[in-house]
Amino acid sequence: MTIDMDSGGSSKRLGEGDPRWYIDSAYASSLKVSLRLPTRQFLEEFYQEHLRQSQLAINIMAEVKMPSGHIDQPVIEDNRDGTVSIKYDPREEGVHELYVKYNGEHVQGSPYKFHVDSISSGYVTAYGPGLTAGVSGEPSQFTISTKGAGAGGLSMAVEGPSKAEITCHDNKDGTVAVSFLPTAPGEYKVSVRFGEKHIKGSPFTAKVTGEGRKRNQISVGSCSEVTLPGKVNDDDIRSLNASIQAPSGLEEPCFLKRLPSGNIGISFTPREAGQHVVSVKKMGVHIQNSPFNITVQEQEVGDAKKVKVSGTALKEGKTHGENTFSVDTRNAGYGGLSLSIEGPSKAEIQCADSKDGVLAISYKPTEPGYYIVNLKFADHHVEGSPFTVKVSGEGSNRQREKIQRQRDPAPLTEVGTNCKLTFKMPGITSFDLAATVTSPGGVSEDAEIQEVVDGLYSVHFVPKELGVHTVSVKYREIHIPGSPFQFTVGPLRDSGAHLVKAGGAGLERGEAGRFNEFNVWTREAGAGQLAISLEGPSKAEIDFKDRKDGSCDVSYKVDEPGEYRIGLKFNEQHIPDSPFKVYISPAVGDAHLLEVAQFPDNAQVDKPTQFYIRLNGAKGSLDGRIVSPSGKTDDCFIQNIDGDQYSIRFMPRENGVHNINVKFNGVHIPASPLRIKVGKDDADPAAVHAHGPGLGAVKTGAKTDLIINTCNAGAGILAVTMDGPSRVSMDCTEVEEGYKVRYTPLAPGFYYMSVKYNGGHIVGSPFKIEATGPNLAEIGAQETSSVTVETVQKVSKAAAKQGPALPVFKSDATKVTSKGMGLKKAYLNKHNQFTVHAGDAGNNILYVGIYGPKGPCDEVQLKHKGKNNYECWYVIRDRGEYIVIVKWGDDHIPGSPYKVEV
């Protein structure tokens, strides 16, 4: 696409895909945009439509959003050469947005932003893409014009998430070319002053993204260890949790471990000198000798200023080679060292520890360009960090393709309406699919699955209450990619990239020369722009089909085999688990002839299991490997049975869902990878729930916690990961209903907590958590902290009593209201009536009881009117004073109990 600007005699052309430009309307009376869509298919379709309907630019729609928010219509002209011109006369100052659509879909780069100024000649102006947008690690550029402005000093400043080096070049024509290098994504304030006064529009806001950037990180621990007083058995460690409180009041979880001496001790990172208090608890109760005091000396506290860094690799580097620098922490006290490298490629990092406090760190990038190295000790940057490294050398010649699509909000669903969730899964039969829906109140029901067209399925259910429902879709008793799904009935409670899901065969593997497909579900994330990028050995062709229900089908085709990275962003933020690493195999060839026979439904640990492969005349070599849930890989035993038939035998070593990769001549056969459930794998992420203060608004420096309820979810692997502006001290201990996770954030900002059970996200994960308060650690690149626990089977008290399990309710009785004469005065042998309104109080059970001088009243009736609104009436046979009790769950509603005279 090419964009031309006609400015009354002078014009400026921006390159393909550049969505930014600046107009000084003192010199420009109109804006002209030429759109060149260079495919022959577009030209043919455009001219056929034009000849058939004889209408001008029939498929192109354009509109301008002005700074005031009003929408204006530009003029569209057909150039009769396969292009159209869009002309617009601006009427307001400020940033405008131009939306251009073809056949109802945004063209690449739309919406485009441009800035309109009304400054007359002789004043200082600034223009250029660097004033509105940029990419981290790449120079952002703009121009300052001082023509006719007279004498005065010119000054510039850039403030934002990272330091930005500024360079200026005098063009000797009254203009200055300015460039700054942002090293982290986020919003930057660009200030331009002339004569110590801001020029018009200053400070400008530039939104810097991490487009195309890859990041890798490592952490090296250095902790202080103290022996725990008293005796603690190994069996007790699982149910113990420990925390340490510093003299300033900062409280963090610390870790219990077996010390080399054989004693049980705690491990922690000292942050300040003085007397600290250590608390060790079991099920919330202090153990013997807890709490106890320890003293931290000044020299033990980690000090990033005392870390010495040396080596030219922090200034410049080479591709495809080891670039090494050293880090000396010998005089810096105790503290964890964290390193992250972000740049055009994901650099491989190696760390060699000489055990004397000096580390040799090397990185190996594969693409040239600018890299940002963040080096922290005890959660503070070492001197000079973040470092900007210029890497030179040959690249890997990787190709990148990207498309963007605007996602409109999905239609709102209500109680009693038909709700639908769609997914594409070719090559299966609907008989092997099953779906269940769990309401916010915890009630599970089967849902109907329909095949819309070949390979496209829809799940249908009619909700009975508002709130977040859990939709589980299984194929042969195993969750499909993306399941369990969150489905909100009523208004969305949150929005953003963390609520987007993606899944399908095309995100796991692919084949060169054919389209590979996957699903993207954006319904829960609200409106926004979805960006899909593919990077690898060859250029990709990407196709997108909107299913108009908050989900879409994405397909891509590449010509060369190899490793590709698929990036999915929503409103310029990566969705969970993005970017996805996908191996594209060569064209299938004869592998498509192979058939799988007698594949078992399940298998047992340490017992050999086999199935058969028929070659059907294909010539070549067969290979099989089994991948366990923990990621361990083992070879399968392959034996020729008779002519074209082979048996594949394997021995699983652990419970859970295993993948069996079957390849022919190095290429996956069509059914590969085959999935099989080993043992009694009843670990179900759909049955796991998280709740507690640690999922809401939290404070920096304050220990907080949450409960992950695994009752009736089976035994599995629980993995909790937090990404945010700082590392967090985090631990996980066993409690009666599951597991308690505790953490202490050190820096303000947004954190994203992923909770996975046996590799699958639980509903609501990742959770968005906002931390407020003072900054106790320096903010740099995103930091990651994690904890993993192998869980045991948990059963709720209700289930243990062999009774039905009550749902987990989330309600607030204080928000229930009631009214009616029946709450004040009652009449003998009459229907005395009142109403209860609990529409804003969440979900729970309404209890109504009426008690008088001679016991309970004779008759009480309740009727649900919908949306948690109730009508109640009762009949009284004896005079006297009665008490009316109204409870929402276990809690009295406001005013209850009521005193009623009869």
PDB file of C-alpha atoms in Angstrom, residues 225-228 257-267:
ATOM      1  CA  GLU A 225      20.030 -19.486  54.804  1.00  0.00           C
ATOM      2  CA  VAL A 226      19.109 -19.846  58.495  1.00  0.00           C
ATOM      3  CA  THR A 227      18.493 -23.076  60.433  1.00  0.00           C
ATOM      4  CA  LEU A 228      14.996 -23.458  61.836  1.00  0.00           C
ATOM      5  CA  LYS A 257      14.524 -26.445  52.495  1.00  0.00           C
ATOM      6  CA  ARG A 258      16.801 -29.226  53.702  1.00  0.00           C
ATOM      7  CA  LEU A 259      20.219 -27.671  54.418  1.00  0.00           C
ATOM      8  CA  PRO A 260      23.532 -29.500  53.751  1.00  0.00           C
ATOM      9  CA  SER A 261      23.825 -30.008  57.523  1.00  0.00           C
ATOM     10  CA  GLY A 262      20.663 -32.123  57.414  1.00  0.00           C
ATOM     11  CA  ASN A 263      18.604 -29.598  59.353  1.00  0.00           C
ATOM     12  CA  ILE A 264      15.526 -27.828  58.011  1.00  0.00           C
ATOM     13  CA  GLY A 265      16.175 -24.153  57.277  1.00  0.00           C
ATOM     14  CA  ILE A 266      14.687 -21.119  55.584  1.00  0.00           C
ATOM     15  CA  SER A 267      16.095 -19.405  52.510  1.00  0.00           C
TER      16      SER A 267
END
